[in-house]
CSV table of C-alpha atoms and ligand atoms in Angstrom, one decimal:
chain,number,residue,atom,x,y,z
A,269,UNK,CA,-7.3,16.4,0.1
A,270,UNK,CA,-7.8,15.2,3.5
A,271,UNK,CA,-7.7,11.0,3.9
A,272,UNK,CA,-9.2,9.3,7.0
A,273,UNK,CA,-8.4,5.7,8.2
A,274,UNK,CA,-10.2,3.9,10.9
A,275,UNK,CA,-8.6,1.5,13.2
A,276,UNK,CA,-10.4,-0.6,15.5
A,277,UNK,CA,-7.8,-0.4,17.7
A,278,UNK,CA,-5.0,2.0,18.8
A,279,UNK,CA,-2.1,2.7,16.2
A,280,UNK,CA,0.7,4.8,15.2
A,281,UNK,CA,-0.3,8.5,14.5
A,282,UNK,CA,-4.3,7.5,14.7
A,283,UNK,CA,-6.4,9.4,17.1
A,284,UNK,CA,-9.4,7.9,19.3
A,285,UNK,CA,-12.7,9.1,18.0
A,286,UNK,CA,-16.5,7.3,18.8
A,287,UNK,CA,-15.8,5.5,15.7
A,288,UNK,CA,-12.5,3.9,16.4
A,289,UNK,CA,-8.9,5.2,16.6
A,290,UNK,CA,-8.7,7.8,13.0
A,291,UNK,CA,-5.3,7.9,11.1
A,292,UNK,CA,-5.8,11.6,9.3
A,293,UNK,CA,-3.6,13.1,6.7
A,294,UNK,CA,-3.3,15.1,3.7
A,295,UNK,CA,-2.1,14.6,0.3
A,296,UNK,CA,-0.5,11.1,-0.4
A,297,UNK,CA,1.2,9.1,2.2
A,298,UNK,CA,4.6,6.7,1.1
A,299,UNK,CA,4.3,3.1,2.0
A,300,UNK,CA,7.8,1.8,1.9
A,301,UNK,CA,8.2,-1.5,0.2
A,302,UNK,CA,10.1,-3.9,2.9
A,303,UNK,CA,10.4,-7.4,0.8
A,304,UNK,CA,11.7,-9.9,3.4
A,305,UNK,CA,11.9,-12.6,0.3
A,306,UNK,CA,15.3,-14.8,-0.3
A,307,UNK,CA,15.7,-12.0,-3.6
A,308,UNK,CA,15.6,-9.0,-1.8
A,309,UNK,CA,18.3,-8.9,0.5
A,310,UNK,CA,21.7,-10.3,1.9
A,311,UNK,CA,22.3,-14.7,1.2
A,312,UNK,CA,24.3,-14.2,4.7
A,313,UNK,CA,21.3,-16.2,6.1
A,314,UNK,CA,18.3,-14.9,8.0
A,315,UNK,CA,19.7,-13.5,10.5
A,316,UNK,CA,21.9,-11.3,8.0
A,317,UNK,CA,18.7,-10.5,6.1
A,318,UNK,CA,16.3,-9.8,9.1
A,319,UNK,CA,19.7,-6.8,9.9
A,320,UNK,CA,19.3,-5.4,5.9
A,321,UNK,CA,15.6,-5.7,6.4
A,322,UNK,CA,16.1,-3.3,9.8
A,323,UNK,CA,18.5,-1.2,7.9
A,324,UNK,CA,15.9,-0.3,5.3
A,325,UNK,CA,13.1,0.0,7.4
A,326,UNK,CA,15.2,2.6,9.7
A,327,UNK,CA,16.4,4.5,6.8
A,328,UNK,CA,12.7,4.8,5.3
A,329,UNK,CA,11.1,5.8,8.6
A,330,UNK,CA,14.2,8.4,9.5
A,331,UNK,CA,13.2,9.8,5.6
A,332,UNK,CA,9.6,10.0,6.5
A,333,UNK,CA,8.0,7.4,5.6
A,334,UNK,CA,4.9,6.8,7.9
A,335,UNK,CA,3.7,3.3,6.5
A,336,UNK,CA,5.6,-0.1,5.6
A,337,UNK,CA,4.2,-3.0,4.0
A,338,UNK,CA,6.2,-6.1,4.7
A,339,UNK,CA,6.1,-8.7,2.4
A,340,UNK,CA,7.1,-12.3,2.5
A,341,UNK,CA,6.1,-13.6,-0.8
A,342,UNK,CA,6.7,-11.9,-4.2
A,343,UNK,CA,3.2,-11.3,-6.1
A,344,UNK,CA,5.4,-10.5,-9.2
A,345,UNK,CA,3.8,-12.6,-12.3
A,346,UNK,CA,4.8,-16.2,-12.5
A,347,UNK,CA,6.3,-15.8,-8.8
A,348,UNK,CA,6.2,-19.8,-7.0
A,349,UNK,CA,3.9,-19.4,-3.8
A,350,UNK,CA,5.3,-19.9,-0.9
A,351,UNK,CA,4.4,-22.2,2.3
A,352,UNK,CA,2.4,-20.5,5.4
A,353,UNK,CA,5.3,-21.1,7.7
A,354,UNK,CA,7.9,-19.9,5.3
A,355,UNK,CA,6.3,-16.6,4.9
A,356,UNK,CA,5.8,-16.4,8.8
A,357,UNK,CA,9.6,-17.0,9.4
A,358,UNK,CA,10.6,-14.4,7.4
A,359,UNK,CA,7.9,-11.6,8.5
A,360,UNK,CA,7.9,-11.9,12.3
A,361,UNK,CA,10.9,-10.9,13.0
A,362,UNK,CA,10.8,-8.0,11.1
A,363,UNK,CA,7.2,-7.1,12.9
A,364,UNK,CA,8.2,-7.8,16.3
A,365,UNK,CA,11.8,-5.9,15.9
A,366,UNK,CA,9.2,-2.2,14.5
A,367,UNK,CA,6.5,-2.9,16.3
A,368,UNK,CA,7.2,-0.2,18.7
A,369,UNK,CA,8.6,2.3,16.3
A,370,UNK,CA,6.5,4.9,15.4
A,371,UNK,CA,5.3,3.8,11.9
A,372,UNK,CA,2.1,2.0,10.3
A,373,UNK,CA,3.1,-1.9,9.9
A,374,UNK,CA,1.2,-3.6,6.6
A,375,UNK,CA,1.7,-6.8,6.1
A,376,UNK,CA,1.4,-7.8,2.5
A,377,UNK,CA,-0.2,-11.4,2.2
A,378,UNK,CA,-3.1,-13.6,0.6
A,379,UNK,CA,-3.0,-16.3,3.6
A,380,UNK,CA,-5.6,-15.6,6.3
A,381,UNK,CA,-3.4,-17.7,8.7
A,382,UNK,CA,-0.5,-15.3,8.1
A,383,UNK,CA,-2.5,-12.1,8.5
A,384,UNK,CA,-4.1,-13.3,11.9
A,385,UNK,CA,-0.5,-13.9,13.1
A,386,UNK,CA,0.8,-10.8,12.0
A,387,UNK,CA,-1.7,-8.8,13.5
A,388,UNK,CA,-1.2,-10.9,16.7
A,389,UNK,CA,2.7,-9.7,16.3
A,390,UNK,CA,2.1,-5.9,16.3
A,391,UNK,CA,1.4,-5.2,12.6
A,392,UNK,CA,-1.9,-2.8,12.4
A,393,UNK,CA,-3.1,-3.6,8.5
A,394,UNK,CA,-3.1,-5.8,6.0
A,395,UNK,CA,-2.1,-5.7,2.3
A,396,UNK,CA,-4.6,-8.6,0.7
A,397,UNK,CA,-3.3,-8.1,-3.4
A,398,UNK,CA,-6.7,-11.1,-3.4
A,399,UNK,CA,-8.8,-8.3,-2.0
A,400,UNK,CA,-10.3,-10.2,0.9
A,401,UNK,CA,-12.0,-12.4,-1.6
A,402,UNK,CA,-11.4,-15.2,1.2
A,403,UNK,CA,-14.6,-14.8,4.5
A,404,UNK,CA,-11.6,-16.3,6.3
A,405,UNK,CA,-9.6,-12.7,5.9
A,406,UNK,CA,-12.4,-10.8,6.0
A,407,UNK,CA,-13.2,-12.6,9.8
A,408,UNK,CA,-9.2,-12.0,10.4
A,409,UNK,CA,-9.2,-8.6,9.8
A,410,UNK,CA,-12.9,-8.0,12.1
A,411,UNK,CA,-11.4,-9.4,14.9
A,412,UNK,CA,-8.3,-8.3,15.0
A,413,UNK,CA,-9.6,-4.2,14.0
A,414,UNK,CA,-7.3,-4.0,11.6
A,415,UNK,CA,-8.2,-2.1,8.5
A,416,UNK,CA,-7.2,-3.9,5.4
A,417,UNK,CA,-6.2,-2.9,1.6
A,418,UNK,CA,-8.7,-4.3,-1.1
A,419,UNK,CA,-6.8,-4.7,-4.2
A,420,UNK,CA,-8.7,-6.0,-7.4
A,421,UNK,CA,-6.8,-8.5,-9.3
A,422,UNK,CA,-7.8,-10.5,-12.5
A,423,UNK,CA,-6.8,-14.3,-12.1
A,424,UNK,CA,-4.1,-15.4,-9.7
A,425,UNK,CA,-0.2,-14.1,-9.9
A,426,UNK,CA,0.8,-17.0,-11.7
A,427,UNK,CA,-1.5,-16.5,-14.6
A,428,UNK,CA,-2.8,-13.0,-14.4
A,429,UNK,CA,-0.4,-11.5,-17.3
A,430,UNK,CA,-1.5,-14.5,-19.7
A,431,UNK,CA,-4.4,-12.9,-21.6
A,432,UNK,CA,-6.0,-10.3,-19.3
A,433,UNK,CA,-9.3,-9.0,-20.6
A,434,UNK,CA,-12.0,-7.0,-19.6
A,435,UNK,CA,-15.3,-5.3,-21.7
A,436,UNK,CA,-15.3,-2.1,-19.6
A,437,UNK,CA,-11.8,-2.5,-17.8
A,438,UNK,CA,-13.0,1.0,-15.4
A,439,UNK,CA,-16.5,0.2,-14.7
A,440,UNK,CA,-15.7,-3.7,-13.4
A,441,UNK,CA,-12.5,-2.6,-11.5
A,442,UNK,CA,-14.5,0.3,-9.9
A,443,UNK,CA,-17.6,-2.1,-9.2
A,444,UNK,CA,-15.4,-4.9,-8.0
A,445,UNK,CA,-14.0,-3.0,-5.3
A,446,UNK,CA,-17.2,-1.1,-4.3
A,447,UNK,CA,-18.5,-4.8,-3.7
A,448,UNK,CA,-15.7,-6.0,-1.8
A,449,UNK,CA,-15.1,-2.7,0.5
A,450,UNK,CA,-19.3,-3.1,1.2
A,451,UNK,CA,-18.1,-7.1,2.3
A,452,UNK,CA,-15.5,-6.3,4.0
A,453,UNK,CA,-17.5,-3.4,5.6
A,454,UNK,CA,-20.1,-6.1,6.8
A,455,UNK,CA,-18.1,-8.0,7.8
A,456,UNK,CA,-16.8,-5.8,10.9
A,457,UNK,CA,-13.3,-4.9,9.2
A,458,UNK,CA,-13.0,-1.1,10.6
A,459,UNK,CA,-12.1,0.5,7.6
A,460,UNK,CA,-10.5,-0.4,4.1
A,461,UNK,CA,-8.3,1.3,1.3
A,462,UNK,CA,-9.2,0.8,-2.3
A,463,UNK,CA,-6.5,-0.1,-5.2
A,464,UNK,CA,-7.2,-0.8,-8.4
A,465,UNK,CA,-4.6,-3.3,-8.7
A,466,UNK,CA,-2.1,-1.7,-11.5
A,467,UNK,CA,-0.2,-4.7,-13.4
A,468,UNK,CA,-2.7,-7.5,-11.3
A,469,UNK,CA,-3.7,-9.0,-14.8
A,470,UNK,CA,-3.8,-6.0,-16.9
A,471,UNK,CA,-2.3,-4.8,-20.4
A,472,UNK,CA,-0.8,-1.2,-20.5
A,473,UNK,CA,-3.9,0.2,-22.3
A,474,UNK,CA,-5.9,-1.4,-19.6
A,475,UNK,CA,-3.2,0.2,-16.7
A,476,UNK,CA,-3.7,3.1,-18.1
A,477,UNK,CA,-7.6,3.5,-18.2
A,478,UNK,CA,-7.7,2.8,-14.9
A,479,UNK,CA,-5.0,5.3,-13.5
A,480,UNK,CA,-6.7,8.3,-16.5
A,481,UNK,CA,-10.1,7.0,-14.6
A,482,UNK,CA,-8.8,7.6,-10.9
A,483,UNK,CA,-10.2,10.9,-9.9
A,484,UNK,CA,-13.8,9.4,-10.6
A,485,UNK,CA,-12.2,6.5,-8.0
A,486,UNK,CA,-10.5,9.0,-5.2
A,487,UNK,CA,-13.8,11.3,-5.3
A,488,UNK,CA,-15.5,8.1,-3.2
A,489,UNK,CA,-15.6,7.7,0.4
A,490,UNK,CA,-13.0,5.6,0.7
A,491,UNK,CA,-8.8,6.4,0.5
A,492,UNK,CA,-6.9,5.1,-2.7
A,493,UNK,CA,-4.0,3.5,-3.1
A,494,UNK,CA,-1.8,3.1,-6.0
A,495,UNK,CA,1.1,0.9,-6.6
A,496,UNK,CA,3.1,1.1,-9.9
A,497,UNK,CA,7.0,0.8,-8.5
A,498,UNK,CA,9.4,-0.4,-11.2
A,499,UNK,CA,6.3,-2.0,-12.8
A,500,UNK,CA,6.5,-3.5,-16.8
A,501,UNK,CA,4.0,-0.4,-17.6
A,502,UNK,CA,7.1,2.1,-17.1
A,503,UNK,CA,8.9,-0.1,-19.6
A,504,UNK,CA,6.1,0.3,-21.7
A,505,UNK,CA,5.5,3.6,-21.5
A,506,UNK,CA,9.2,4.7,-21.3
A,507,UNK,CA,11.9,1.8,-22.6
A,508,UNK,CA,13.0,1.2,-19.2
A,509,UNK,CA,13.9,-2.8,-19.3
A,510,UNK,CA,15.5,-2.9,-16.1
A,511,UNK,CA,13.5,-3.1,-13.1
A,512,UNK,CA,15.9,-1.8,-11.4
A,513,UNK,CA,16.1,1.4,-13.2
A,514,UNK,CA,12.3,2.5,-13.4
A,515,UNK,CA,12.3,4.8,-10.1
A,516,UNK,CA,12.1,7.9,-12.4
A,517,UNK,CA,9.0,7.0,-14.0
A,518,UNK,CA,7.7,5.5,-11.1
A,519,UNK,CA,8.2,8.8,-8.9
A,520,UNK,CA,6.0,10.9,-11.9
A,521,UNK,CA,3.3,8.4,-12.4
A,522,UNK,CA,3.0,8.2,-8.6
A,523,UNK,CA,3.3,11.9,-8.3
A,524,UNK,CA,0.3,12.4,-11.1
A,525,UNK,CA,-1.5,9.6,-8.8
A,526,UNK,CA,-1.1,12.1,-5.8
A,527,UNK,CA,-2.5,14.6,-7.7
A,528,UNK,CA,-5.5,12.6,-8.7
A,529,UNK,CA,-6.5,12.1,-5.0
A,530,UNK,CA,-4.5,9.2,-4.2
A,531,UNK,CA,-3.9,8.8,-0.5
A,532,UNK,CA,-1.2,6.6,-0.5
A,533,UNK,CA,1.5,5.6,-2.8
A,534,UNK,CA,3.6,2.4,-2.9
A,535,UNK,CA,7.3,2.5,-3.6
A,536,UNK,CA,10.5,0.7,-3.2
A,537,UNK,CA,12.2,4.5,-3.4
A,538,UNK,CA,10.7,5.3,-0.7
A,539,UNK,CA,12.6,8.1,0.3
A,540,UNK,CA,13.1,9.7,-2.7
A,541,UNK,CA,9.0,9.5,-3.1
A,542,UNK,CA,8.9,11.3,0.3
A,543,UNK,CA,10.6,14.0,-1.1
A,544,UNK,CA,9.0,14.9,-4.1
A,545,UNK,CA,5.2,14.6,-2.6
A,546,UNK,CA,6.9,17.0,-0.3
A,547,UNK,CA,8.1,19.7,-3.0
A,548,UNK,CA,4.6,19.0,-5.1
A,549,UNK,CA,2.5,20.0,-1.9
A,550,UNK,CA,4.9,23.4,-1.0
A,551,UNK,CA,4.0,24.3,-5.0
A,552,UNK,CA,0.0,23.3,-3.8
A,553,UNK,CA,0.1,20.5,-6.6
A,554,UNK,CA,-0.8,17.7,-4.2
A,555,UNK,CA,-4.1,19.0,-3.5
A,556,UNK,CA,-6.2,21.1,-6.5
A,557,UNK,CA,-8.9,22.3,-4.0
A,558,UNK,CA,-6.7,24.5,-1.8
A,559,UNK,CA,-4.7,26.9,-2.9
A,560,UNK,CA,-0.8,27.0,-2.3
A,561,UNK,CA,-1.1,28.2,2.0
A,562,UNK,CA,1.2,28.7,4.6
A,563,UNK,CA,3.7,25.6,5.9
A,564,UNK,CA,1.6,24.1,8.1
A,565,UNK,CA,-0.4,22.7,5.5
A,566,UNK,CA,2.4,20.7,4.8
A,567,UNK,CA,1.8,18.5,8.3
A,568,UNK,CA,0.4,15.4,5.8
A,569,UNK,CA,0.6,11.8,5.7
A,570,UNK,CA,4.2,12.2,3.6
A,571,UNK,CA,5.6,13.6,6.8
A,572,UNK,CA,5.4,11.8,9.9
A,573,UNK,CA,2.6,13.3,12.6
A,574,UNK,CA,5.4,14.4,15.1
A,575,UNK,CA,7.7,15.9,12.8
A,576,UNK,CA,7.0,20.1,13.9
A,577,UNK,CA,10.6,21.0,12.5
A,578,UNK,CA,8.7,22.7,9.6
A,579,UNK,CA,5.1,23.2,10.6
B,105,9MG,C1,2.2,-6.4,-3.0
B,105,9MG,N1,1.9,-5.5,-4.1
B,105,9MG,C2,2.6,-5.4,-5.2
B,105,9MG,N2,2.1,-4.5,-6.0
B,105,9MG,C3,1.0,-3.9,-5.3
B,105,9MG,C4,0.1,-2.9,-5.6
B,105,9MG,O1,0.1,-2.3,-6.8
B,105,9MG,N3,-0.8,-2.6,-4.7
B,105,9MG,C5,-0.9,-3.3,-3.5
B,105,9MG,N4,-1.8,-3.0,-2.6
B,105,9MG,N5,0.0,-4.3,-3.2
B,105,9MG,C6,0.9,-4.6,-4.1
């Protein structure tokens, strides 16, 4: 399956058209997790973190990696927010050091004010888990042409695992993002990605309805993102109580998401996620509409627009 992103201004990989500047690919592109938050990398100070952070965004893009979303505040349940400025300090410098490296830079944030100085810093989309409930983002994101990711969530991060609950947990999340991709849409944001927010204030049984419902969501017009890395529902599903040690199960449920139509996947393994949506579109798994066909189909979104080594 063939994914389209529009850009209202030029970035990495995207190509000029009367509508904008169009990211293409085909099958599921990896977006590399890059969390610039005190937990995630080196206590040897900022300026020691801001080198791991470099580290791991150079190893991702040199394993093919063709988007990262750099974070500044966790989203995880019960996480503490965290101040404008503090989430600025710690995601401009990791912005300004890639923005000229040849890779997609998402910026993962609910604060309009960090958005609008992140896209003023070189990073082409935004990550919104509040799904540009906020005009304010959806004004950010106009003016800057940056396409944005519309994420449903129930409740906020510090409350949304408390008692989730829904009557028809498909049919709201699907209408919920049709509604916000037509605001955003009206809005003037160029373009959006839809993602139905797995473990944003839902149970397992309701995690699941929605990834067993995701075909009916990837057969719309726009591309769909899923992001299950090292969730709780892999502990659910597969006694895995570390964090830590859910990549496995990550990497299948993200593969089955691939095969579903997902365009792009979200992973802290991002390499390893690279790999296998490789192997799954050589064996024609990544795409049911086209049979297995000669290499150069393989020139998708999991491997970056100027790598010819194996067209
Ligand atoms: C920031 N973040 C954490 N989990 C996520 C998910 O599933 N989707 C998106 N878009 N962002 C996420």
């Amino acid at each position: 399956m063939t994914h389209r992103l529009t850009f209202g201004r030029p970035a990495p990989g995207a190509q000029r058209t009367p509508r904008g500047w169009e990211w293409r690919w085909t099958g599921a592109a990896v977006m590399g997790i890059l969390n610039v938050t005190p937990d995630s990398f080196s206590d040897g100070g900022r300026h020691a973190a801001l080198q791991d952070a470099l580290a791991a965004a150079q190893a991702m893009r040199e394993a093919g990696v063709v988007i990262l979303d750099i974070g500044g505040e966790s989203t995880r349940p019960g996480a503490a927010p965290v101040p404008a400025h503090e989430e600025l300090d710690r995601v401009l410098p990791v912005i300004r050091a890639l923005r000229s490296a040849d890779v997609l830079l998402s910026v993962d944030t609910m604060k309009p004010e960090v958005a609008a100085e992140a896209l003023r810093a070189g990073a082409h989309l935004i990550n919104d888990v509040t799904g540009l409930r906020d005009p304010q983002m959806r004004r950010v994101c106009a003016e800057a042409g940056a396409p944005a990711c519309v994420m449903h969530m129930q409740g906020d991060p510090q409350t949304m695992q408390a008692a989730p609950h829904y009557a028809d947990v498909v049919a709201e999340v699907h209408g919920y993002l049709r509604a916000q991709a037509r605001e955003a849409l009206d809005a003037g944001v160029p373009d959006v990605l839809l993602d139905p927010g797995i473990g944003f204030g839902k149970t397992l049984e309701h995690n699941l309805s929605l990834l067993r419902a995701l075909p009916d969501l990837t057969a719309g017009p726009h591309p769909v993102l899923i992001g299950a890395s090292r969730k709780r529902l892999i502990d659910f599903m597969a006694s895995v109580p570390h964090a830590a040690d859910r990549d496995p199960g990550t990497l299948a449920l993200h593969l089955h998401a691939a095969r579903c139509g997902a365009a792009v996947v979200r992973a802290h393994a991002a390499a390893a996620h690279v790999q296998a949506l490789r192997v799954q579109a050589a064996l024609g798994g990544g795409d049911r509409t086209r049979p297995p066909g000669p290499r150069r189909t393989l020139d998708s979104g999991v491997m970056h627009h100027t790598d010819t080594e194996r067209a």
